[in-house]
Amino acid sequence: MREATFVPKTVYITYIAATRERVWQALTTPEFTQQYFFGRSIEIEPRSGGNFVLRMSDGRDDVKGKVVEWSPPRRLSVTWRVDCNEAMRTLPECLVTYDIEQAGGAVKLTVERGASMGCARRPALRRTRRLAGDPLQPEERAGNRQGARHRT
Amino acid sequence: MFRREKPSRVTFELEPIGSKVKLTVTHDEFEPGSEVHAAVSNGWAVVLASLKSLLETGRALAMTSPQAMQRAKWDAVARATGDAR
């Protein structure tokens, strides 16, 4: 099974006052993702093995991958390869899994990013931070150089 | 049981980012094998999500309301008395 080759690296948990169906829609429809994912439109084939793309407003692909699990409104799992520039295209893909559970009048959303060694974790973090206007801290830059060594 | 442990430390950092605030919560200085650590690990995600909802929309998450706390308390009592039998 392909999933077994990915090791969990980062887990985000948050709680949202919405139904599971609505959270599922927010993750999988372009009308939603355009509003909260830096303007990216999602295109996703609703089945395991389907294609998955996050497209920028200028038409270029930012992230590409395949659907590993499509189980609405409970679990979505996709492979994740950052495609928007040359440096990131050479990195191995990650596995990103969204789990959506009912939790006492709210929904618990768990986002788990698995990673093989040299995954785009640090560059993705740096890029996200840059977009947010928040530069990396010195100790994180040190970690980033170490990450770069892993990739060579 | 939590009272036996030394106090841990919680640090809240607030940084302005454009018109928003980045809130970083760091909870550290637990005793080795701390039971408090195990107990609070899942709690912060709930509290901070509820705080965000409250500040942005004026409504906290239902699960952190006084009513929900009361229900959780009775559930805990029921579990405890169940265990005693």
Tab-separated table of C-alpha atoms in Angstrom:
chain	number	residue	atom	x	y	z
A	1	MET	CA	0.000	0.000	0.000
A	2	ARG	CA	1.384	3.336	-1.044
A	3	GLU	CA	0.423	5.113	2.200
A	4	ALA	CA	2.864	3.016	4.194
A	5	THR	CA	5.826	4.800	2.597
A	6	PHE	CA	4.881	8.135	4.213
A	7	VAL	CA	5.721	8.985	7.812
A	8	PRO	CA	3.488	11.525	9.676
A	9	LYS	CA	5.385	14.773	10.174
A	10	THR	CA	2.972	17.563	10.986
A	11	VAL	CA	-0.507	17.500	12.502
A	12	TYR	CA	-2.874	20.436	12.712
A	13	ILE	CA	-6.124	20.195	14.684
A	14	THR	CA	-8.864	22.774	14.742
A	15	TYR	CA	-12.557	22.916	15.597
A	16	ILE	CA	-15.147	24.550	13.356
A	17	ALA	CA	-18.770	25.508	14.030
A	18	ALA	CA	-20.179	23.804	10.922
A	19	THR	CA	-21.443	20.448	9.722
A	20	ARG	CA	-19.072	17.786	8.395
A	21	GLU	CA	-20.689	18.144	4.969
A	22	ARG	CA	-19.939	21.857	4.898
A	23	VAL	CA	-16.307	21.342	5.919
A	24	TRP	CA	-16.029	18.694	3.185
A	25	GLN	CA	-17.402	21.203	0.650
A	26	ALA	CA	-14.939	23.830	1.865
A	27	LEU	CA	-12.048	21.437	1.256
A	28	THR	CA	-13.162	20.139	-2.136
A	29	THR	CA	-14.919	22.918	-4.095
A	30	PRO	CA	-13.181	25.820	-5.907
A	31	GLU	CA	-15.809	28.362	-4.795
A	32	PHE	CA	-14.589	27.784	-1.242
A	33	THR	CA	-10.848	27.258	-1.754
A	34	GLN	CA	-10.522	30.473	-3.788
A	35	GLN	CA	-11.590	32.356	-0.693
A	36	TYR	CA	-9.237	30.875	1.890
A	37	PHE	CA	-6.355	29.134	0.057
A	38	PHE	CA	-4.447	32.138	-1.301
A	39	GLY	CA	-6.838	32.313	-4.261
A	40	ARG	CA	-6.197	28.718	-5.372
A	41	SER	CA	-9.004	26.813	-7.121
A	42	ILE	CA	-9.182	23.132	-6.356
A	43	GLU	CA	-9.909	20.647	-9.135
A	44	ILE	CA	-10.375	17.148	-7.828
A	45	GLU	CA	-11.794	13.974	-9.345
A	46	PRO	CA	-14.146	12.499	-6.740
A	47	ARG	CA	-12.663	9.004	-6.525
A	48	SER	CA	-9.562	7.181	-5.297
A	49	GLY	CA	-6.877	7.406	-7.968
A	50	GLY	CA	-8.362	10.636	-9.377
A	51	ASN	CA	-6.337	13.737	-10.173
A	52	PHE	CA	-6.031	16.673	-7.815
A	53	VAL	CA	-4.784	20.193	-8.645
A	54	LEU	CA	-4.641	23.512	-6.807
A	55	ARG	CA	-4.622	26.150	-9.562
A	56	MET	CA	-3.457	29.736	-9.143
A	57	SER	CA	-5.548	32.655	-10.399
A	58	ASP	CA	-3.093	33.138	-13.317
A	59	GLY	CA	-3.840	29.580	-14.496
A	60	ARG	CA	-0.589	27.950	-13.356
A	61	ASP	CA	-0.689	24.799	-11.217
A	62	ASP	CA	0.558	25.308	-7.670
A	63	VAL	CA	0.069	21.819	-6.231
A	64	LYS	CA	-0.602	18.552	-8.036
A	65	GLY	CA	-1.366	15.090	-6.752
A	66	LYS	CA	-3.577	12.035	-6.761
A	67	VAL	CA	-6.553	11.171	-4.580
A	68	VAL	CA	-5.571	8.330	-2.241
A	69	GLU	CA	-8.858	8.222	-0.298
A	70	TRP	CA	-12.180	9.888	-1.116
A	71	SER	CA	-14.640	9.171	1.726
A	72	PRO	CA	-17.082	12.104	2.096
A	73	PRO	CA	-17.663	13.613	4.594
A	74	ARG	CA	-15.177	11.758	6.742
A	75	ARG	CA	-11.734	11.517	5.176
A	76	LEU	CA	-9.847	12.964	2.229
A	77	SER	CA	-6.306	11.916	1.499
A	78	VAL	CA	-4.208	13.221	-1.400
A	79	THR	CA	-0.599	13.124	-2.502
A	80	TRP	CA	0.871	16.624	-2.618
A	81	ARG	CA	3.577	17.823	-4.952
A	82	VAL	CA	4.359	21.517	-5.154
A	83	ASP	CA	4.579	22.277	-8.866
A	84	CYS	CA	4.740	26.068	-9.061
A	85	ASN	CA	8.514	26.455	-9.406
A	86	GLU	CA	11.554	24.489	-10.523
A	87	ALA	CA	13.124	24.060	-7.079
A	88	MET	CA	10.010	22.590	-5.486
A	89	ARG	CA	9.143	20.332	-8.411
A	90	THR	CA	12.232	18.240	-7.695
A	91	LEU	CA	11.130	17.484	-4.122
A	92	PRO	CA	9.414	14.206	-3.254
A	93	GLU	CA	5.663	14.392	-2.806
A	94	CYS	CA	3.948	14.377	0.604
A	95	LEU	CA	0.721	12.708	1.667
A	96	VAL	CA	-1.880	15.094	3.105
A	97	THR	CA	-4.857	13.653	4.979
A	98	TYR	CA	-7.919	15.521	6.253
A	99	ASP	CA	-10.041	13.805	8.913
A	100	ILE	CA	-13.428	15.302	9.720
A	101	GLU	CA	-15.167	14.171	12.918
A	102	GLN	CA	-18.242	15.308	14.825
A	103	ALA	CA	-17.198	16.750	18.223
A	104	GLY	CA	-19.858	18.064	20.589
A	105	GLY	CA	-21.741	20.585	18.424
A	106	ALA	CA	-18.671	21.362	16.306
A	107	VAL	CA	-16.486	19.571	13.809
A	108	LYS	CA	-12.924	18.488	14.575
A	109	LEU	CA	-10.691	18.882	11.535
A	110	THR	CA	-7.332	17.117	11.653
A	111	VAL	CA	-4.851	17.848	8.890
A	112	GLU	CA	-1.904	15.513	8.819
A	113	ARG	CA	1.033	15.976	6.544
A	114	GLY	CA	3.103	12.865	6.095
A	115	ALA	CA	6.577	13.176	4.692
A	116	SER	CA	9.303	11.043	3.307
A	117	MET	CA	12.823	12.365	3.906
A	118	GLY	CA	13.413	15.622	2.067
A	119	CYS	CA	9.734	16.381	1.687
A	120	ALA	CA	8.693	19.928	0.875
A	121	ARG	CA	7.914	20.637	4.522
A	122	ARG	CA	10.451	23.398	5.124
A	123	PRO	CA	10.152	25.153	1.741
A	124	ALA	CA	6.362	24.977	2.015
A	125	LEU	CA	6.552	26.467	5.491
A	126	ARG	CA	8.891	29.196	4.269
A	127	ARG	CA	6.635	29.970	1.324
A	128	THR	CA	3.539	30.099	3.507
A	129	ARG	CA	5.333	32.347	5.975
A	130	ARG	CA	6.563	34.619	3.191
A	131	LEU	CA	3.029	34.984	1.858
A	132	ALA	CA	1.914	35.791	5.384
A	133	GLY	CA	4.681	38.403	5.717
A	134	ASP	CA	6.313	36.449	8.529
A	135	PRO	CA	9.966	35.541	7.951
A	136	LEU	CA	11.527	32.377	9.372
A	137	GLN	CA	13.344	32.543	12.685
A	138	PRO	CA	17.149	31.963	12.689
A	139	GLU	CA	16.881	28.507	14.283
A	140	GLU	CA	14.353	27.491	11.637
A	141	ARG	CA	16.696	28.642	8.882
A	142	ALA	CA	19.337	26.401	10.414
A	143	GLY	CA	16.844	23.541	10.241
A	144	ASN	CA	16.134	24.441	6.662
A	145	ARG	CA	19.792	24.131	5.676
A	146	GLN	CA	19.813	20.736	7.285
A	147	GLY	CA	16.722	19.849	5.267
A	148	ALA	CA	18.519	20.952	2.120
A	149	ARG	CA	21.379	18.589	2.914
A	150	HIS	CA	18.936	15.703	3.203
A	151	ARG	CA	17.678	16.364	-0.267
A	152	THR	CA	21.102	16.238	-1.946
B	1	MET	CA	-3.780	14.162	41.131
B	2	PHE	CA	-2.774	17.240	39.084
B	3	ARG	CA	-2.038	19.231	42.235
B	4	ARG	CA	0.909	17.014	43.090
B	5	GLU	CA	2.782	18.266	40.028
B	6	LYS	CA	4.875	21.429	39.934
B	7	PRO	CA	3.252	24.266	37.973
B	8	SER	CA	3.952	24.190	34.235
B	9	ARG	CA	4.361	27.340	32.124
B	10	VAL	CA	2.070	28.862	29.476
B	11	THR	CA	3.319	31.661	27.224
B	12	PHE	CA	1.049	33.664	24.933
B	13	GLU	CA	2.756	35.623	22.149
B	14	LEU	CA	0.737	38.124	20.111
B	15	GLU	CA	2.269	39.460	16.909
B	16	PRO	CA	0.526	41.815	14.473
B	17	ILE	CA	0.468	40.544	10.863
B	18	GLY	CA	-1.218	43.130	8.674
B	19	SER	CA	-4.683	43.629	10.116
B	20	LYS	CA	-4.555	40.292	11.940
B	21	VAL	CA	-2.853	38.869	14.987
B	22	LYS	CA	-0.727	35.747	15.110
B	23	LEU	CA	-1.244	34.094	18.477
B	24	THR	CA	1.331	31.531	19.558
B	25	VAL	CA	0.636	29.522	22.706
B	26	THR	CA	3.530	27.576	24.190
B	27	HIS	CA	2.866	25.268	27.118
B	28	ASP	CA	6.082	23.841	28.567
B	29	GLU	CA	8.071	23.033	31.719
B	30	PHE	CA	6.057	19.928	32.504
B	31	GLU	CA	7.413	17.335	34.894
B	32	PRO	CA	8.700	14.175	33.209
B	33	GLY	CA	5.740	11.847	32.599
B	34	SER	CA	3.343	14.666	33.471
B	35	GLU	CA	-0.347	13.768	33.676
B	36	VAL	CA	-1.222	17.432	33.198
B	37	HIS	CA	0.572	17.359	29.853
B	38	ALA	CA	-1.484	14.393	28.707
B	39	ALA	CA	-4.687	16.078	29.888
B	40	VAL	CA	-4.134	19.465	28.222
B	41	SER	CA	-2.656	18.268	24.934
B	42	ASN	CA	-6.012	18.054	23.175
B	43	GLY	CA	-7.531	20.940	25.078
B	44	TRP	CA	-5.661	23.874	23.576
B	45	ALA	CA	-6.893	23.177	20.028
B	46	VAL	CA	-10.491	23.350	21.274
B	47	VAL	CA	-9.971	26.476	23.368
B	48	LEU	CA	-8.066	28.377	20.677
B	49	ALA	CA	-10.528	27.454	17.919
B	50	SER	CA	-13.336	28.654	20.175
B	51	LEU	CA	-11.463	31.874	20.978
B	52	LYS	CA	-11.009	32.532	17.261
B	53	SER	CA	-14.697	31.935	16.544
B	54	LEU	CA	-15.707	34.181	19.441
B	55	LEU	CA	-13.489	37.098	18.416
B	56	GLU	CA	-14.320	36.879	14.718
B	57	THR	CA	-18.039	36.114	14.853
B	58	GLY	CA	-19.133	36.980	18.391
B	59	ARG	CA	-20.023	33.327	19.055
B	60	ALA	CA	-17.835	30.748	20.762
B	61	LEU	CA	-17.984	27.065	19.820
B	62	ALA	CA	-20.906	25.252	21.433
B	63	MET	CA	-18.619	22.649	22.980
B	64	THR	CA	-16.922	25.234	25.230
B	65	SER	CA	-20.124	26.840	26.543
B	66	PRO	CA	-21.027	26.700	30.273
B	67	GLN	CA	-23.843	24.282	29.343
B	68	ALA	CA	-21.422	21.952	27.599
B	69	MET	CA	-19.052	22.119	30.572
B	70	GLN	CA	-21.929	21.196	32.890
B	71	ARG	CA	-22.815	18.220	30.676
B	72	ALA	CA	-19.184	17.107	30.576
B	73	LYS	CA	-19.024	17.340	34.371
B	74	TRP	CA	-22.068	15.112	34.797
B	75	ASP	CA	-20.672	12.673	32.249
B	76	ALA	CA	-17.459	12.503	34.289
B	77	VAL	CA	-19.425	11.934	37.508
B	78	ALA	CA	-21.404	9.177	35.815
B	79	ARG	CA	-18.172	7.542	34.617
B	80	ALA	CA	-16.582	7.837	38.077
B	81	THR	CA	-19.556	6.303	39.885
B	82	GLY	CA	-19.729	3.618	37.211
B	83	ASP	CA	-16.074	2.773	37.867
B	84	ALA	CA	-16.680	2.550	41.633
B	85	ARG	CA	-19.255	-0.209	41.279
